[in-house]
mmCIF file with all atom_site columns, C-alpha atoms in Angstrom:
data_model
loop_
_atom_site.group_PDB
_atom_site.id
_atom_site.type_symbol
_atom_site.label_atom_id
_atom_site.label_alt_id
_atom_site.label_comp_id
_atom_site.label_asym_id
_atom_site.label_entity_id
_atom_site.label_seq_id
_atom_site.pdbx_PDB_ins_code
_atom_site.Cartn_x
_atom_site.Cartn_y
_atom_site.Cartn_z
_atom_site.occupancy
_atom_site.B_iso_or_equiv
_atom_site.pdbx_formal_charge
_atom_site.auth_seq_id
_atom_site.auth_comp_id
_atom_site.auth_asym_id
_atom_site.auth_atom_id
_atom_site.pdbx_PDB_model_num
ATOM 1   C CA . UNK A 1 1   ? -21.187 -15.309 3.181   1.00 0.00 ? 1   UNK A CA 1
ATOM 2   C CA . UNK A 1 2   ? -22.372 -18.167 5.383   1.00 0.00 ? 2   UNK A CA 1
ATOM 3   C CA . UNK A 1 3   ? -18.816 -18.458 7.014   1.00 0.00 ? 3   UNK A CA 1
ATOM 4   C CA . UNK A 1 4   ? -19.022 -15.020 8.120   1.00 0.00 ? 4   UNK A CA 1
ATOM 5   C CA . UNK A 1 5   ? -22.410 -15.366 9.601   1.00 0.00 ? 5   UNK A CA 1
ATOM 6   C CA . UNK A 1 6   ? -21.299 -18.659 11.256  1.00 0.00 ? 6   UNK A CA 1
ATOM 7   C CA . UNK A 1 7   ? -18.564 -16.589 12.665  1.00 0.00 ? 7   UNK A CA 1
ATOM 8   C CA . UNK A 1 8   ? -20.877 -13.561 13.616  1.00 0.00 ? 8   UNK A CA 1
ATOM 9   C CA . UNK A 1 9   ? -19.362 -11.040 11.506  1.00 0.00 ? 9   UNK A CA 1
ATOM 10  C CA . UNK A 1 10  ? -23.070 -10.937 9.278   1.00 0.00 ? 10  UNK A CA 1
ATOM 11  C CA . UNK A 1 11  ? -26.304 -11.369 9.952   1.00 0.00 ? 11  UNK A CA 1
ATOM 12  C CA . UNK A 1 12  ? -28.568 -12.725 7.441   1.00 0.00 ? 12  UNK A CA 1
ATOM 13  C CA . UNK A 1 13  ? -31.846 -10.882 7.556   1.00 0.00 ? 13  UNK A CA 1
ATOM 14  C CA . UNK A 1 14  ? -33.653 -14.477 5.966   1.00 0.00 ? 14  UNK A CA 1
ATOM 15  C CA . UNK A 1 15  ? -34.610 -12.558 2.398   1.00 0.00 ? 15  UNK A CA 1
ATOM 16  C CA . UNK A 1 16  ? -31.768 -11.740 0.689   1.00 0.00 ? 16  UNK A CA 1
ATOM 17  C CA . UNK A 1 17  ? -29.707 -9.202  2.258   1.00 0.00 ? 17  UNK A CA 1
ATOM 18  C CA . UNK A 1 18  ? -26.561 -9.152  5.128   1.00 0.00 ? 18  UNK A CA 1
ATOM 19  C CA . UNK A 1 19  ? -25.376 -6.622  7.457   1.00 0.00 ? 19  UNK A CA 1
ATOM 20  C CA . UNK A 1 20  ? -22.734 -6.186  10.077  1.00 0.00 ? 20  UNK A CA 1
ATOM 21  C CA . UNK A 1 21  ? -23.526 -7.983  13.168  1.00 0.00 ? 21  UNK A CA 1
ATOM 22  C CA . UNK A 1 22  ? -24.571 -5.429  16.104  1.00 0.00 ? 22  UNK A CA 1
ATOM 23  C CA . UNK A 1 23  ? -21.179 -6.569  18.155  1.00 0.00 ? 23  UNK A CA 1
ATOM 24  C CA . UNK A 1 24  ? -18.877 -4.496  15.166  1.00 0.00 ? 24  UNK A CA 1
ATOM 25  C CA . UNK A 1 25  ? -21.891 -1.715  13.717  1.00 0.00 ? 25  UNK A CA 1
ATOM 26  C CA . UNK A 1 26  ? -22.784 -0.625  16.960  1.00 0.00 ? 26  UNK A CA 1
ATOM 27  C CA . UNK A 1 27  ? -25.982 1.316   15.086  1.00 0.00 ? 27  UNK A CA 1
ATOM 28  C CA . UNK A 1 28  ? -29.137 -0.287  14.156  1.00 0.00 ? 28  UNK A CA 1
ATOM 29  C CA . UNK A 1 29  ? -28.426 -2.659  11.238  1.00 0.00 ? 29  UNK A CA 1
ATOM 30  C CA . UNK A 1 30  ? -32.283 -2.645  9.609   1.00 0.00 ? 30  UNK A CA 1
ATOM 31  C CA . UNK A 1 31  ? -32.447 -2.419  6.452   1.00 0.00 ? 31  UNK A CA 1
ATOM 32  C CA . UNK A 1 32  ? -33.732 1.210   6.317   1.00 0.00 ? 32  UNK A CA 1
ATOM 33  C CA . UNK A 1 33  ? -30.831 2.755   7.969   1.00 0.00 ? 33  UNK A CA 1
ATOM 34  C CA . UNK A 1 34  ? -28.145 0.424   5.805   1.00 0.00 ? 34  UNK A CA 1
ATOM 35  C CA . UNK A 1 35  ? -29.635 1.769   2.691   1.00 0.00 ? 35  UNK A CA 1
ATOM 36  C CA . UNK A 1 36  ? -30.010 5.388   4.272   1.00 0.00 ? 36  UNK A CA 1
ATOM 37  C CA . UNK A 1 37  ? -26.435 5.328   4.774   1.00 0.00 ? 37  UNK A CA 1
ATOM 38  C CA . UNK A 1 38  ? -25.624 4.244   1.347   1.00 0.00 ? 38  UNK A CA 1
ATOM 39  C CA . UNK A 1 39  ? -27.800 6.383   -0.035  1.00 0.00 ? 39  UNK A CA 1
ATOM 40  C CA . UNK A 1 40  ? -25.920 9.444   1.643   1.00 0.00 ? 40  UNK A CA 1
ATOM 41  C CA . UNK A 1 41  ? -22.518 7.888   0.894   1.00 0.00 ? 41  UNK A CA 1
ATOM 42  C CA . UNK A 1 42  ? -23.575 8.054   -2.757  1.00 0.00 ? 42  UNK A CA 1
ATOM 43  C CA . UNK A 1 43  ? -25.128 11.434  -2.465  1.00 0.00 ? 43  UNK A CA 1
ATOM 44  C CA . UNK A 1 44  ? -21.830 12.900  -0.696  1.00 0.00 ? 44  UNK A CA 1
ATOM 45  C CA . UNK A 1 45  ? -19.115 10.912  -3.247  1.00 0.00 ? 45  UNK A CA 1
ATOM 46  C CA . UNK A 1 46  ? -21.178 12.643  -6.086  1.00 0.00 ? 46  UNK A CA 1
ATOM 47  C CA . UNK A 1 47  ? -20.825 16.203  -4.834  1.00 0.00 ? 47  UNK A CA 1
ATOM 48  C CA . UNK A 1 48  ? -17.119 15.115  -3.998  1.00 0.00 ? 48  UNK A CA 1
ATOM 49  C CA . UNK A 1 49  ? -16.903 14.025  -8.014  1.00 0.00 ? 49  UNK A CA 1
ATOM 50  C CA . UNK A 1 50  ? -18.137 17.808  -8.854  1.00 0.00 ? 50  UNK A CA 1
ATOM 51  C CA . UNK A 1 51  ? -15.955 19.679  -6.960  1.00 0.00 ? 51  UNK A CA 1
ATOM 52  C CA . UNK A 1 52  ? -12.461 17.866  -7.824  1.00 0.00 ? 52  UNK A CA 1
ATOM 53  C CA . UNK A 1 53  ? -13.923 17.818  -11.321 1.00 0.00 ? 53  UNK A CA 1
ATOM 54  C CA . UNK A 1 54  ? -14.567 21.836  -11.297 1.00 0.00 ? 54  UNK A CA 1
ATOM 55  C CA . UNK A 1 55  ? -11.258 22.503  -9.610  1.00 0.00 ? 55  UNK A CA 1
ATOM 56  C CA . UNK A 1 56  ? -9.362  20.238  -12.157 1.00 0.00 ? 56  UNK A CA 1
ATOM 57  C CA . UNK A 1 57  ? -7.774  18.096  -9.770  1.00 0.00 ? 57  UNK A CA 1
ATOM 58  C CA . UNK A 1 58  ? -9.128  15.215  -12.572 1.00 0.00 ? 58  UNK A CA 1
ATOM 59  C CA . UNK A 1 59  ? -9.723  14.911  -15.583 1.00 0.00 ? 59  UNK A CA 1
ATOM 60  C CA . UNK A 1 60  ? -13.367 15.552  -16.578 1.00 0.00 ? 60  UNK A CA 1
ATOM 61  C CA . UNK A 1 61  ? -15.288 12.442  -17.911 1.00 0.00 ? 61  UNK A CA 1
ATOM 62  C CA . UNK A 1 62  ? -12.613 10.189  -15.504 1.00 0.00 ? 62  UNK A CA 1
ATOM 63  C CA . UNK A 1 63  ? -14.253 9.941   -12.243 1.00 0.00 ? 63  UNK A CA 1
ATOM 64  C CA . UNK A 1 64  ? -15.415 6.479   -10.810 1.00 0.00 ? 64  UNK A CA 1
ATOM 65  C CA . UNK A 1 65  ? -18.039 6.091   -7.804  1.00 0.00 ? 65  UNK A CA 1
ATOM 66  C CA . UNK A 1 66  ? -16.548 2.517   -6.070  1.00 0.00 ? 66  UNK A CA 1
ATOM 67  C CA . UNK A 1 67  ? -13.870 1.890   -8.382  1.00 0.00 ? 67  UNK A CA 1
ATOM 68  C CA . UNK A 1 68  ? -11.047 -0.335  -8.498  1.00 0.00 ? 68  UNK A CA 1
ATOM 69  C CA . UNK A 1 69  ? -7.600  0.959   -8.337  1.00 0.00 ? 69  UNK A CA 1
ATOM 70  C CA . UNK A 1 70  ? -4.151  -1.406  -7.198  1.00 0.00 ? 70  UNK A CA 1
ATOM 71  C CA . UNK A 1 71  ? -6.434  -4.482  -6.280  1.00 0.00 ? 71  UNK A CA 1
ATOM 72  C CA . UNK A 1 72  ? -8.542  -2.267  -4.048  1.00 0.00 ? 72  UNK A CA 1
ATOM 73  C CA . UNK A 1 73  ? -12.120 -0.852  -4.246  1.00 0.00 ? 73  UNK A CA 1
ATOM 74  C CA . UNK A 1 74  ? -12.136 3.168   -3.859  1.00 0.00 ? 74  UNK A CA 1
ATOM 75  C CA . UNK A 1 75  ? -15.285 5.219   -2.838  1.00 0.00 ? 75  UNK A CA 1
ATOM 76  C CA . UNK A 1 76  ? -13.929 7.792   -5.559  1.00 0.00 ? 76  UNK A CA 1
ATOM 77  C CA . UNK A 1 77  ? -11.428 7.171   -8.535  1.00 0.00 ? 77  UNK A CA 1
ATOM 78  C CA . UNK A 1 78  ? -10.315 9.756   -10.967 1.00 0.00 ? 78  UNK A CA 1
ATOM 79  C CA . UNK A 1 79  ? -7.502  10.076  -13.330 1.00 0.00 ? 79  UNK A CA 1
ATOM 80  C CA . UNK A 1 80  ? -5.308  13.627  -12.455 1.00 0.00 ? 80  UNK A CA 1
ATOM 81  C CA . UNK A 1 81  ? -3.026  15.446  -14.792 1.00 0.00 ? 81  UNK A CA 1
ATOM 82  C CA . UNK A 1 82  ? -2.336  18.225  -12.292 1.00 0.00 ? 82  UNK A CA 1
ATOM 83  C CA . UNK A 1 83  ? 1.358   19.442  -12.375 1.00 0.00 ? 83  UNK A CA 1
ATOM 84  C CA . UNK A 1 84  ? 3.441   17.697  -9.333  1.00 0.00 ? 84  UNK A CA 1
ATOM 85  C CA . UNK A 1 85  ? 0.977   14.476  -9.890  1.00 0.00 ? 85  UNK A CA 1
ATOM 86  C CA . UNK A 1 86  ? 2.047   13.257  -13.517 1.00 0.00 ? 86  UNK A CA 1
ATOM 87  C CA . UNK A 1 87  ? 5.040   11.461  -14.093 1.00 0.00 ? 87  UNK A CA 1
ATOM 88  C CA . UNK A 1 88  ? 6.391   11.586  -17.371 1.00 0.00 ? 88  UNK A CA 1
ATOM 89  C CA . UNK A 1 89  ? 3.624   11.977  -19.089 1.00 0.00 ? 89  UNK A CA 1
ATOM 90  C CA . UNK A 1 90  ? 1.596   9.206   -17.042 1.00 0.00 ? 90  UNK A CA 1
ATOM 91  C CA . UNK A 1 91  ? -1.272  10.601  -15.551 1.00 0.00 ? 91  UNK A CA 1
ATOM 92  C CA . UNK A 1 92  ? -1.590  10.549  -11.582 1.00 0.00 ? 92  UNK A CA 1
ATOM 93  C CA . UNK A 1 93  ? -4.813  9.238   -9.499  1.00 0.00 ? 93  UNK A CA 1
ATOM 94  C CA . UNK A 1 94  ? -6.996  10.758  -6.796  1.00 0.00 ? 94  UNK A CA 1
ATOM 95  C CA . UNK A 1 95  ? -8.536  8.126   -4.564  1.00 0.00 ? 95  UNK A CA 1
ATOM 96  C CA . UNK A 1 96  ? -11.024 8.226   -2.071  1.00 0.00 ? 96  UNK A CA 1
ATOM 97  C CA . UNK A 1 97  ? -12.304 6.483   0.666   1.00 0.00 ? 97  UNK A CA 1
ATOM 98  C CA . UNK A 1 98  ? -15.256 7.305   2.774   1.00 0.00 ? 98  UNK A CA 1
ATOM 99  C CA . UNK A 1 99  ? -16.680 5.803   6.266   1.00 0.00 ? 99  UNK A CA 1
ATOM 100 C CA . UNK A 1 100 ? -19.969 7.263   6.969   1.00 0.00 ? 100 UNK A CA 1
ATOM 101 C CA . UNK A 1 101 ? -22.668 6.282   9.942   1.00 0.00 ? 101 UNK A CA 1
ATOM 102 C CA . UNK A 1 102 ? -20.151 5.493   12.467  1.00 0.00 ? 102 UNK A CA 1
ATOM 103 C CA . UNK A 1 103 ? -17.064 6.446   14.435  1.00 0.00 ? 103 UNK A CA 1
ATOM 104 C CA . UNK A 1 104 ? -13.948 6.130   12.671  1.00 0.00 ? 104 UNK A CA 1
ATOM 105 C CA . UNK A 1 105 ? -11.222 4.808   15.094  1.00 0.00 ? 105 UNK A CA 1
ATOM 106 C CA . UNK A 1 106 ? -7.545  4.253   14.379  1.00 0.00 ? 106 UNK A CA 1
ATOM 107 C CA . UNK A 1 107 ? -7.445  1.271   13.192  1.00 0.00 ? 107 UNK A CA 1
ATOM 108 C CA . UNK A 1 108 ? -9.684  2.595   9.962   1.00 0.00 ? 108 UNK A CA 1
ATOM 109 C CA . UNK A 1 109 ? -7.353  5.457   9.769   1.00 0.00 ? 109 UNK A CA 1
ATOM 110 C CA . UNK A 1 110 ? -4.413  2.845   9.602   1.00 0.00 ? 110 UNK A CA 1
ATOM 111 C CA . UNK A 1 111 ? -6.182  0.158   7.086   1.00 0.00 ? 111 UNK A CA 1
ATOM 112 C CA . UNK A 1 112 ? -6.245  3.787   4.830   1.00 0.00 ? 112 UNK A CA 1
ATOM 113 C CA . UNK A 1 113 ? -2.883  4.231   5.700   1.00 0.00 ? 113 UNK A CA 1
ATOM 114 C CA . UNK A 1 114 ? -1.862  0.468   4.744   1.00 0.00 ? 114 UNK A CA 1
ATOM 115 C CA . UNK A 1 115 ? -4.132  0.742   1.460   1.00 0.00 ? 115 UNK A CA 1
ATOM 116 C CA . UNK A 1 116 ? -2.133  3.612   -0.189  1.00 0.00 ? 116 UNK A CA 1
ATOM 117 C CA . UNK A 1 117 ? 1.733   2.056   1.042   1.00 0.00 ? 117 UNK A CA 1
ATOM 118 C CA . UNK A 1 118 ? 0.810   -1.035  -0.580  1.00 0.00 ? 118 UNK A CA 1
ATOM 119 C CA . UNK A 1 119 ? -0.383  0.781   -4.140  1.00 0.00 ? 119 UNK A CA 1
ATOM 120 C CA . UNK A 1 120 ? 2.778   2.753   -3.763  1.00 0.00 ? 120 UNK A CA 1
ATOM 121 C CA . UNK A 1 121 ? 5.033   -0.497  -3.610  1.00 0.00 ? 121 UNK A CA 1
ATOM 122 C CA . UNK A 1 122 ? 4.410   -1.248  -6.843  1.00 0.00 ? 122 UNK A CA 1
ATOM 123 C CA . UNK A 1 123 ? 7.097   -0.700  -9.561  1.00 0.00 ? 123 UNK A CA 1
ATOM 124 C CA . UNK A 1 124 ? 6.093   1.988   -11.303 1.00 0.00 ? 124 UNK A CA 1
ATOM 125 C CA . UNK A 1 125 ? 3.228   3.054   -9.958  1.00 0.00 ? 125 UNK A CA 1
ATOM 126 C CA . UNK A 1 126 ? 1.234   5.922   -10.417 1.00 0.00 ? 126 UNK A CA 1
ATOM 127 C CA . UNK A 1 127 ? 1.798   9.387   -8.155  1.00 0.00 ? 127 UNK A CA 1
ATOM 128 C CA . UNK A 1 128 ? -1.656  9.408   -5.811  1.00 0.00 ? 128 UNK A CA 1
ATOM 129 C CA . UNK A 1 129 ? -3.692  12.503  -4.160  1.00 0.00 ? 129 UNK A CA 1
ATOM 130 C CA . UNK A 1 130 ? -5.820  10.584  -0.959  1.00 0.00 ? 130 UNK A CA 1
ATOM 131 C CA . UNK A 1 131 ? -8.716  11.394  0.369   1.00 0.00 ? 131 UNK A CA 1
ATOM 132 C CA . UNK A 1 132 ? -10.537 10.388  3.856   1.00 0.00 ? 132 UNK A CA 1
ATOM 133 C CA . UNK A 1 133 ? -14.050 10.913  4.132   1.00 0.00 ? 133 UNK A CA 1
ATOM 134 C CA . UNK A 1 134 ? -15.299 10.942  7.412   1.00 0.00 ? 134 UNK A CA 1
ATOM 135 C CA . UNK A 1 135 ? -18.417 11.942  9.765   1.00 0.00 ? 135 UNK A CA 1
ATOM 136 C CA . UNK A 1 136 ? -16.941 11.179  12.911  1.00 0.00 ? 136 UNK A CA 1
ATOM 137 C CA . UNK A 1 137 ? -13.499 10.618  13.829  1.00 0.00 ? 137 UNK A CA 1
ATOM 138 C CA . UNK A 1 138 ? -12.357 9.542   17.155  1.00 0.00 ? 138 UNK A CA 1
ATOM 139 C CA . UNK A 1 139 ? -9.549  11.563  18.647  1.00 0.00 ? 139 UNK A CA 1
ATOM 140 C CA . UNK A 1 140 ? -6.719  8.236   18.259  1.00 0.00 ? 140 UNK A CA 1
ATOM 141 C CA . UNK A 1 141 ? -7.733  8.254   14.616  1.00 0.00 ? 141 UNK A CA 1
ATOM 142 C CA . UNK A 1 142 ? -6.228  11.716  14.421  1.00 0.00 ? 142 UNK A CA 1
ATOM 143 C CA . UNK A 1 143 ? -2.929  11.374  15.388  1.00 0.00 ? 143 UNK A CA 1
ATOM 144 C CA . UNK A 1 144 ? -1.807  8.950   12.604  1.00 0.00 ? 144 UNK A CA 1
#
């Protein structure tokens, strides 16, 4: 963590907590609004776990808040059995991601992008359903 406030990625708040350095979260980085934003980033991935869970797009007691899935941390994991998604009888997966508190520019939209090709380059991976949760988008995010 020091290397990346040497570098001016982080700043260290001298307690015990980091957050982006004001030159790439262009918000106010106190403490309140970090932990405002997670807060609501929790609050919206667990109304996002109810609905797929009450449409059926996954399986009931599967759904993850931050899990892991191909090397990669999700906002939202859940294991889908939905025709079109399982493949031969191994279950499919519906990931999410979510960027919250700040514009979303191309570049996020491509890292997304990047995430899933690189889970789907594995042999024998699973089918996927993605998800991109955003506030704000900026208008180059949309055209990828």
């Amino acid at each position: 963590m020091q290397k990346f406030v040497k570098e001016g990625v982080l700043v260290f708040n001298g307690t015990d907590e980091y957050f982006f350095s004001p030159k790439f979260c262009p918000i106010d980085t106190s403490s309140l609004t970090y932990r405002t934003i997670e807060t609501i980033k929790d609050d919206i991935l667990s109304h996002f776990h109810t609905i797929m869970k009450n449409m059926g797009l996954i399986s009931f007691k599967t759904g993850e808040l931050f899990g892991e899935y191909g090397k990669f941390r999700w906002g939202f994991k859940g294991v889908s059995y939905i025709r079109g998604v399982v493949n031969n009888t191994k279950p499919g997966f519906l990931l999410a991601d979510i960027i919250f508190g700040r514009e979303t520019y191309r570049e996020d939209v491509l890292f997304f992008i990047e995430k899933l090709n690189h889970i789907q380059s594995f042999q024998n991976s699973s089918r996927i359903i993605p998800f991109l949760i955003l506030d704000n988008i900026h208008p180059e995010g949309l055209e990828e």
